[in-house]
Tab-separated table of C-alpha atoms and ligand atoms in Angstrom:
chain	number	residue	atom	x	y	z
A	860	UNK	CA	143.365	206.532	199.083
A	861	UNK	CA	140.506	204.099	198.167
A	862	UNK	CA	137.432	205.514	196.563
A	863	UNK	CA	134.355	205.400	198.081
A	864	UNK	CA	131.711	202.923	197.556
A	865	UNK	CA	128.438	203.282	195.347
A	866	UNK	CA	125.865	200.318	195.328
A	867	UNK	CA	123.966	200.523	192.022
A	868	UNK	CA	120.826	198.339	192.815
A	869	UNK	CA	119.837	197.181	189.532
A	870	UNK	CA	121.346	197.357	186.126
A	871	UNK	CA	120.951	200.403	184.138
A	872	UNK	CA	122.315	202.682	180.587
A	873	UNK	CA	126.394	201.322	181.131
A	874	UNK	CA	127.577	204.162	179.671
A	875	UNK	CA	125.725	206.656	181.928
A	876	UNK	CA	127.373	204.387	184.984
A	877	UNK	CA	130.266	204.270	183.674
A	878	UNK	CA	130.185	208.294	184.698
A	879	UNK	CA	130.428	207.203	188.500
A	880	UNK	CA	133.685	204.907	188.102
A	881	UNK	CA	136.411	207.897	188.005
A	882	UNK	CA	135.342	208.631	191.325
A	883	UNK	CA	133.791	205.996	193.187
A	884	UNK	CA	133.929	202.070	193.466
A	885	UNK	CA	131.003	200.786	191.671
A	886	UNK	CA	129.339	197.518	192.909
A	887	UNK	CA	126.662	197.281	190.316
A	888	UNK	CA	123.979	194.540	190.499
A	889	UNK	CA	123.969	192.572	187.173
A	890	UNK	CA	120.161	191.705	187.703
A	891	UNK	CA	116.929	193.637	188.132
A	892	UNK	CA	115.157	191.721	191.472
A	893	UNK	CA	113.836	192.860	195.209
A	894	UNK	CA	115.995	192.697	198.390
A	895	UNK	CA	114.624	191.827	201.343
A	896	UNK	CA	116.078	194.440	204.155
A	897	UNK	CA	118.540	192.169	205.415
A	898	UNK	CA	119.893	192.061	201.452
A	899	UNK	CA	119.575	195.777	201.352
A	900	UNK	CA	121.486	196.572	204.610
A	901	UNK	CA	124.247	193.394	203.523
A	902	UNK	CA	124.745	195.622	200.502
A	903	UNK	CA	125.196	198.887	202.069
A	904	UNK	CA	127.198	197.825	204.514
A	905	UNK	CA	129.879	199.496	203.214
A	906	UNK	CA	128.691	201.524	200.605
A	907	UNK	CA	129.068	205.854	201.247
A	908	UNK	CA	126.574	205.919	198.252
A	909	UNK	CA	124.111	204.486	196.865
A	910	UNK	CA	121.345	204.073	194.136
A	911	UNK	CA	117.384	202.719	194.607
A	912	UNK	CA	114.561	202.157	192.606
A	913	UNK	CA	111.333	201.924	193.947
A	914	UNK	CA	110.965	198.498	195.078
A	915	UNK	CA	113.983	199.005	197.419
A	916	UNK	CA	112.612	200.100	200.730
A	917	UNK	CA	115.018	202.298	202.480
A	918	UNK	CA	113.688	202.822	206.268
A	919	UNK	CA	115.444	203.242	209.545
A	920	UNK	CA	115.682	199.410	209.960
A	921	UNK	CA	118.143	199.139	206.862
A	922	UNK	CA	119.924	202.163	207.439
A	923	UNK	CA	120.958	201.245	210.866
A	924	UNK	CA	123.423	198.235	208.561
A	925	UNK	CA	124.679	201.343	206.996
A	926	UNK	CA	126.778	203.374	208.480
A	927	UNK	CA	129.117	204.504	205.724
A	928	UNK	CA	126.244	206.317	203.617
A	929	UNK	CA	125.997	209.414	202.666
A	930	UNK	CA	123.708	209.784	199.943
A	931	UNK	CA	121.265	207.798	198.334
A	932	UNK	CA	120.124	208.413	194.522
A	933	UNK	CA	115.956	207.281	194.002
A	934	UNK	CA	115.829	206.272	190.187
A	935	UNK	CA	111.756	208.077	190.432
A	936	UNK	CA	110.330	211.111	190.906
A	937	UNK	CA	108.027	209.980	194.111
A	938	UNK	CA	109.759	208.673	196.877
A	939	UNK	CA	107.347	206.312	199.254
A	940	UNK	CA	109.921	203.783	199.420
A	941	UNK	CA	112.299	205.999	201.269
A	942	UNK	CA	111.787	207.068	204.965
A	943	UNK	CA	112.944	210.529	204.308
A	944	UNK	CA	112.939	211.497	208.043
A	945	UNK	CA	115.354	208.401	209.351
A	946	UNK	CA	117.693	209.106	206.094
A	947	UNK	CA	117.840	212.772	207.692
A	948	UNK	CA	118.169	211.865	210.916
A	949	UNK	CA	121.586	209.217	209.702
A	950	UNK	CA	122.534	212.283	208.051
A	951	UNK	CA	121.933	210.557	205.013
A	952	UNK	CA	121.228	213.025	201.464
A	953	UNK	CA	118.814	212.012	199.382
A	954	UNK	CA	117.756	212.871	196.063
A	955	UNK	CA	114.595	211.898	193.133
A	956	UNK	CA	114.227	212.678	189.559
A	957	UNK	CA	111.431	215.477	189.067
A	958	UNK	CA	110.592	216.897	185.986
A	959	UNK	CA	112.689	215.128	183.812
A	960	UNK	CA	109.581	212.317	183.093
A	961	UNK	CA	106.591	215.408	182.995
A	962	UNK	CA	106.418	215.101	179.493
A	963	UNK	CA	106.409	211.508	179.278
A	964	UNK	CA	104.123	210.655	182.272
A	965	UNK	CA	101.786	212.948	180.899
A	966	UNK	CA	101.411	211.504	177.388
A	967	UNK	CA	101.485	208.231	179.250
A	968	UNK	CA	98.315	209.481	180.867
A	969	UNK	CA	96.404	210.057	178.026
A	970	UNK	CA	97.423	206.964	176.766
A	971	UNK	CA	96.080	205.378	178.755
A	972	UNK	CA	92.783	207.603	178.861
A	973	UNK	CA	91.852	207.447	175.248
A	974	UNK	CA	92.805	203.599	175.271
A	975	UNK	CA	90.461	202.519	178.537
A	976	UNK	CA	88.012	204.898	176.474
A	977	UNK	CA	87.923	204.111	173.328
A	978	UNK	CA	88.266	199.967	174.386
A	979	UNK	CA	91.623	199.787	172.528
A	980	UNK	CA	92.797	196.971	175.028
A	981	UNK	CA	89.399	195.088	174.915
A	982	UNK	CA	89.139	195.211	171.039
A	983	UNK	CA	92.820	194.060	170.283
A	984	UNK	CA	92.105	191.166	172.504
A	985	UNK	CA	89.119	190.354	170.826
A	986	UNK	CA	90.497	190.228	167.525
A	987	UNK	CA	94.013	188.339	168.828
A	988	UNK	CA	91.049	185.951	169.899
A	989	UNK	CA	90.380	185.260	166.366
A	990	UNK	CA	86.975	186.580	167.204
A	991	UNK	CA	86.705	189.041	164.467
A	992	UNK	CA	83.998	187.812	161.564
A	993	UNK	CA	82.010	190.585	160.798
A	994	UNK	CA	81.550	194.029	161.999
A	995	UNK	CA	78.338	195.475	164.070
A	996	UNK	CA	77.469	199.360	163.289
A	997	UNK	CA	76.806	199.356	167.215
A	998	UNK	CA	79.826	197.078	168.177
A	999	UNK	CA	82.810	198.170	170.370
A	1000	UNK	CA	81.248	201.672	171.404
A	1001	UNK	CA	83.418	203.912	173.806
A	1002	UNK	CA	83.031	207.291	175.321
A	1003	UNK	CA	84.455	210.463	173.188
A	1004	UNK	CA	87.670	212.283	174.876
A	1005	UNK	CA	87.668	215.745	172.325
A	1006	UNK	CA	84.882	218.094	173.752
A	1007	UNK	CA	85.015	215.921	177.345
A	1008	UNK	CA	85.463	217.198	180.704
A	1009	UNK	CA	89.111	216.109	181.872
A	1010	UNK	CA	89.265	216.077	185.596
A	1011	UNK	CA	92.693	215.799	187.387
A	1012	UNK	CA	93.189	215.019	191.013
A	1013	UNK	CA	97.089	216.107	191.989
A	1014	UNK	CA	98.161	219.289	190.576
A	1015	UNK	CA	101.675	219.137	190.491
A	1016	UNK	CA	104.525	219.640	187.383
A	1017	UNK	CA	102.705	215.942	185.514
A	1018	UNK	CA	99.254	217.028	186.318
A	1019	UNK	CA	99.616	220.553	184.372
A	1020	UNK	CA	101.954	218.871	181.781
A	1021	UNK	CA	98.670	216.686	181.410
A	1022	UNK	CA	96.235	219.618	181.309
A	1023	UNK	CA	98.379	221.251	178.568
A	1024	UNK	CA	97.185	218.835	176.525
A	1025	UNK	CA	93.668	219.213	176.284
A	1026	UNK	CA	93.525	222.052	173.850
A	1027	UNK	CA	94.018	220.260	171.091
A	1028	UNK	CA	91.303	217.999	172.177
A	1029	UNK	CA	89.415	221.192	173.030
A	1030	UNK	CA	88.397	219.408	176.215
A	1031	UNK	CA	87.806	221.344	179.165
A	1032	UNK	CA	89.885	220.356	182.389
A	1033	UNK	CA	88.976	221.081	185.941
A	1034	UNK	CA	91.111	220.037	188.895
A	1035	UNK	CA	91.437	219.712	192.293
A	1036	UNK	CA	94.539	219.923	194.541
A	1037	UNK	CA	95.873	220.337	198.227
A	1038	UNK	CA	96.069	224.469	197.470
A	1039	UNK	CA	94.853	225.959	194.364
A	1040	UNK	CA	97.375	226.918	191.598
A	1041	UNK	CA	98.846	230.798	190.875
A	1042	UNK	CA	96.375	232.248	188.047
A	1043	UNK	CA	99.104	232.473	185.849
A	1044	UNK	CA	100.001	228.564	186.040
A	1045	UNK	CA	95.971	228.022	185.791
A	1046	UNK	CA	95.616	230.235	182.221
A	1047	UNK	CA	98.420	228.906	181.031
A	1048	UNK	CA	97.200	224.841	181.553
A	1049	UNK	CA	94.021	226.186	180.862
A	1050	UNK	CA	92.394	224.453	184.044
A	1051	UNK	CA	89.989	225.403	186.538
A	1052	UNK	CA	89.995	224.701	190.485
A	1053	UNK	CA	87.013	222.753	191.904
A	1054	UNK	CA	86.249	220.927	195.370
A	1055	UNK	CA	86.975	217.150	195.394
A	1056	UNK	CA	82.874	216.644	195.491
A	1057	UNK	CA	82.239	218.505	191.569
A	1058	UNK	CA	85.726	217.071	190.251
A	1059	UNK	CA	84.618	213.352	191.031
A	1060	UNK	CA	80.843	214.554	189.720
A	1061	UNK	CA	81.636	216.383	186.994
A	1062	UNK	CA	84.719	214.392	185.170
A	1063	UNK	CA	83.926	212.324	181.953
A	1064	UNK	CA	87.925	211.127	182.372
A	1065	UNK	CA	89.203	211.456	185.702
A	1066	UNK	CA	93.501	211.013	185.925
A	1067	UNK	CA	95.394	210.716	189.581
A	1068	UNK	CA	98.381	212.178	189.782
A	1069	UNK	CA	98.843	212.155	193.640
A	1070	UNK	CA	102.047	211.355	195.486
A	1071	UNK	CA	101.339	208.915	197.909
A	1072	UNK	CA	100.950	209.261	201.775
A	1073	UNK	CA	99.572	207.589	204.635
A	1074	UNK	CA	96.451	209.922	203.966
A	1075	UNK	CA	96.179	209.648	200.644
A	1076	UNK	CA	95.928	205.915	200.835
A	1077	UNK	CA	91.738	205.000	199.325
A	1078	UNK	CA	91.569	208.384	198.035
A	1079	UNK	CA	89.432	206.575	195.720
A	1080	UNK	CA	87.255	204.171	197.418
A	1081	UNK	CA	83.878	203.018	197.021
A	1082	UNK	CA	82.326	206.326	197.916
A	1083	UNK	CA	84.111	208.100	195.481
A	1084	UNK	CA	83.652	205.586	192.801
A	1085	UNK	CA	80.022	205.969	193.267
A	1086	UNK	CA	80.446	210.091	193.132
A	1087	UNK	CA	81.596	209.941	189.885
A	1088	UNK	CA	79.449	209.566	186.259
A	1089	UNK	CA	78.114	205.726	185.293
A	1090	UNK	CA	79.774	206.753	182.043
A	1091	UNK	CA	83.356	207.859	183.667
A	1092	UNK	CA	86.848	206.815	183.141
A	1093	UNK	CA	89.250	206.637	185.745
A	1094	UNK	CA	93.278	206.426	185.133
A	1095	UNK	CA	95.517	205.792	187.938
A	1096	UNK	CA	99.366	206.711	187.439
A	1097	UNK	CA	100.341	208.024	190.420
A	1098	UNK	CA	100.903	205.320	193.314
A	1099	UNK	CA	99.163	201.989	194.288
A	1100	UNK	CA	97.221	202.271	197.182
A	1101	UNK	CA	95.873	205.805	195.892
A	1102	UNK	CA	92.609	204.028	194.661
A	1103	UNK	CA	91.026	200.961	196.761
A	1104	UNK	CA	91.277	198.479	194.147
A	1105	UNK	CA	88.866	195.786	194.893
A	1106	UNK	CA	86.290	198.618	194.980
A	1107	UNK	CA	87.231	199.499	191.711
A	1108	UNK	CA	86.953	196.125	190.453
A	1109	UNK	CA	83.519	195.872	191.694
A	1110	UNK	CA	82.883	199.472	190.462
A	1111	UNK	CA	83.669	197.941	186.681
A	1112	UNK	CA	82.388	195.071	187.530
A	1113	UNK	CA	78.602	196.592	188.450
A	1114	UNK	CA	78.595	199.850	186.162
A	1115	UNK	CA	79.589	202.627	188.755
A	1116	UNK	CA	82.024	203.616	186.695
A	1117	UNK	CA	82.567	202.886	182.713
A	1118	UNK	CA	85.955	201.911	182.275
A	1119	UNK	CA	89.645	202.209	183.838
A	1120	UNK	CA	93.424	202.201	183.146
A	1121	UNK	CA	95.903	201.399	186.086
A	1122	UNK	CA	99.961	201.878	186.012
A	1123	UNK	CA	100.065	201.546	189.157
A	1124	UNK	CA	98.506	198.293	192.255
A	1125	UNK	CA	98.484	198.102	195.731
A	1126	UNK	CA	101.020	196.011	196.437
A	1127	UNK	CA	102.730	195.509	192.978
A	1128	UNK	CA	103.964	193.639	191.258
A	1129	UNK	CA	100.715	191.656	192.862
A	1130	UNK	CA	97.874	192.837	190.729
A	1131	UNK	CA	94.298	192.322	192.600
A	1132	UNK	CA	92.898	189.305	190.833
A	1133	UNK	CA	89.616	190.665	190.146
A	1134	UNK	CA	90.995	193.308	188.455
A	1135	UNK	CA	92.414	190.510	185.727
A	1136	UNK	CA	89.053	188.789	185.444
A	1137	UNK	CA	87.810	192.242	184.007
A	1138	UNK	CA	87.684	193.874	180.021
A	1139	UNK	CA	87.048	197.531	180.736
A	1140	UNK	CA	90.373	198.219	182.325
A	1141	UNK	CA	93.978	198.636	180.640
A	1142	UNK	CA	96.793	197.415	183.014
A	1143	UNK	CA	100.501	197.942	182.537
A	1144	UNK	CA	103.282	197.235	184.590
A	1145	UNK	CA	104.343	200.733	186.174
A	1146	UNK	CA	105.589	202.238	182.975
A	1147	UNK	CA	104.631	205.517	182.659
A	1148	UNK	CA	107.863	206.913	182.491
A	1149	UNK	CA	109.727	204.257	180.197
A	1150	UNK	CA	110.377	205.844	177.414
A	1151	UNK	CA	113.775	205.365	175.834
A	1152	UNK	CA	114.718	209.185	176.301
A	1153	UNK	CA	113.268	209.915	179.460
A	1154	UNK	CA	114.921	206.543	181.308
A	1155	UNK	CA	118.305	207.728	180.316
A	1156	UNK	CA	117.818	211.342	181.774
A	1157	UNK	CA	116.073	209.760	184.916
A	1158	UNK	CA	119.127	207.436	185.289
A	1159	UNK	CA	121.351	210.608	184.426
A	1160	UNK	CA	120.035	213.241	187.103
A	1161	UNK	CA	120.961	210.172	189.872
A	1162	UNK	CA	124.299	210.038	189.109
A	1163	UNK	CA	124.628	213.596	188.753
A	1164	UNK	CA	123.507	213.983	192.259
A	1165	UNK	CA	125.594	210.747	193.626
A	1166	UNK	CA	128.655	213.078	191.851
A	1167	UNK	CA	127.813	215.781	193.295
A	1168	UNK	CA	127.207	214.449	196.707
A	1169	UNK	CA	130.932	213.829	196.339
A	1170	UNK	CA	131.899	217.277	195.107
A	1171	UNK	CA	132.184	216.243	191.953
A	1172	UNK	CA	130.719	217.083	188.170
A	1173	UNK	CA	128.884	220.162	187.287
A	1174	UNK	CA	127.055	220.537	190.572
A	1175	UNK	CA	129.625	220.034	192.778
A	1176	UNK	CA	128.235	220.535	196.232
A	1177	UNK	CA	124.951	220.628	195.277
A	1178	UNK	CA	122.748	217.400	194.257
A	1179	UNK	CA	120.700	218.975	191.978
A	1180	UNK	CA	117.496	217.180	193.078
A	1181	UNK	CA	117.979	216.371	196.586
A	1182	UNK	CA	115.281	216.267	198.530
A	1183	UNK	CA	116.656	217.132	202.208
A	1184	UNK	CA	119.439	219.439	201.256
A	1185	UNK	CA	119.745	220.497	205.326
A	1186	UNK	CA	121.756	217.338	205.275
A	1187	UNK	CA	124.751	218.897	203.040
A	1188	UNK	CA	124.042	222.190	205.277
A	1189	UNK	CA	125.099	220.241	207.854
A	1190	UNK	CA	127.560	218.035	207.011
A	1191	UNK	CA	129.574	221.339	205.903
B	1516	GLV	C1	107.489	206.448	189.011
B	1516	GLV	O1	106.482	206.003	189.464
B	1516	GLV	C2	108.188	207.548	189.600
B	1516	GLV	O2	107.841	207.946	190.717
B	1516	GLV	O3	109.133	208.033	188.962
């Protein structure tokens, strides 16, 4: 009997692919690049499995080119690429990779905090520049992040792994979040619930860790901007479209807001172009999870569910991370 057939969308770890080819028919792609949905549904044609990243939009549209699937493997924890509801409704399992990246993401986060801060971007440039001749007492001053009030908007697994931090900065954190934490999970971050209004007022260092929906799109928007302190920084490494980035360019532009540091664009890998033109933000390229350790586990939890989807490997039966397990239920 032939094995069935898993399209691997970009390339990835070979040995931890390699895991897949006892048991299924790998059509890897050799190169890292979008589809457009009529590449995406060529490719699944006949594919039973299959595994995205998060420029591959998976909606009813492509699925409809699909009919073989049966489970799809998201190499990243959130998930706004997939239409969760049509891959349920084609029967379709689907799985992410939580908490292996909460570590990383979170010392990503203050990364990216202490360097939009402290002007580490800004003053490298400066001195690449060959601008460095002399030093000023007053030159290159930043805002402190020890003793500073971290606020954190998204209280999930990454936004306590981020709080955890803060002792050792011996920074308070307050948060705010759809429903307020157990009191056990707040002692033990050492955070303390507040309404959206005082977290935006009362943050020196405000981090987003927000999946995105339709109503979380402009969380942060000009309003909010203007909410928060003239001396605030604001970090973005949840999802594009979570903060209203032209308003934040103008917001760093005009002094709302001190400085920022975005992972993350509406509409990446587009970056607003005002938000180039400006010093006081870092940018990187949606890499808050790339470290060496924590890509290989990412890329290892997907093929553990694809395996398992197919009764196979330690959690036979059960993807360990799917997402809409009544699909399995079902299918059984
Ligand atoms: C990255 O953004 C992820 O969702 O894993």
């Amino acid at each position: 009997m032939s094995k069935p057939v898993v399209w691997v969308s970009r390339p990835f770890f070979p040995d931890i692919v390699d895991r897949l080819r006892e048991h299924f028919d790998v059509r890897a792609e050799t190169e890292e690049r979008p589809f457009s949905p009529a590449e995406l549904a060529e490719r699944l044609a006949d594919a039973d499995a299959a595994i995205v990243g998060l420029a591959d939009k998976i909606d009813g549209k492509v699925l409809q080119g699909a009919p073989k699937l049966r489970f799809l493997a998201n190499l990243a924890v959130g998930y706004n690429n997939l239409d969760i509801d049509a891959l349920t409704s084609a029967g379709v399992g689907a799985s992410n990779t939580p908490d292996v990246l909460n570590e990383t993401v979170a010392d990503y986060a203050w990364a990216l905090m202490l360097a939009a801060a402290r002007r580490v971007g800004e003053s490298e440039r400066w001195l690449r520049d060959g601008q460095w001749h002399g030093s000023r007492f007053e030159g290159w001053l930043g805002a402190d992040v020890h003793g500073k009030t971290i606020g954190i908007l998204g209280m999930g697994r990454i936004g306590q792994a981020i709080a955890r931090r803060a002792s050792g900065f011996r920074a308070p954190v307050i948060y705010h979040n759809r429903s307020r934490l157990e009191a056990s999970i707040e002692r033990d971050c050492g955070a303390r619930y507040v309404d959206k209004a005082t977290l935006l007022a009362q943050s020196d260092h405000l981090i987003l860790v927000l999946p995105f929906t339709p109503a979380n799109r402009h969380t942060i928007g000009e309003a909010e901007l203007k909410a928060m302190k003239r001396t605030a920084t604001l970090v973005n490494i949840a999802r594009g479209g979570i903060v209203d980035d032209a308003a934040l360019a103008r917001a760093l532009t005009d002094g709302t807001i001190a400085s920022a540091a975005l992972d993350v664009f509406e509409g990446e890998p587009q970056v607003h172009p005002d938000l180039l033109k400006i010093e006081n933000i870092v940018l990187s390229p949606h890499i808050a999870s790339a470290s060496r350790d924590t890509r290989r586990d990412m890329a290892a939890l997907a093929v553990d569910n694809v395996l398992a989807a197919f009764g196979h490997g330690p959690h036979a039966g059960r993807p360990p991370t799917i997402l809409n397990p009544g699909v399995l239920a079902d299918a059984s």
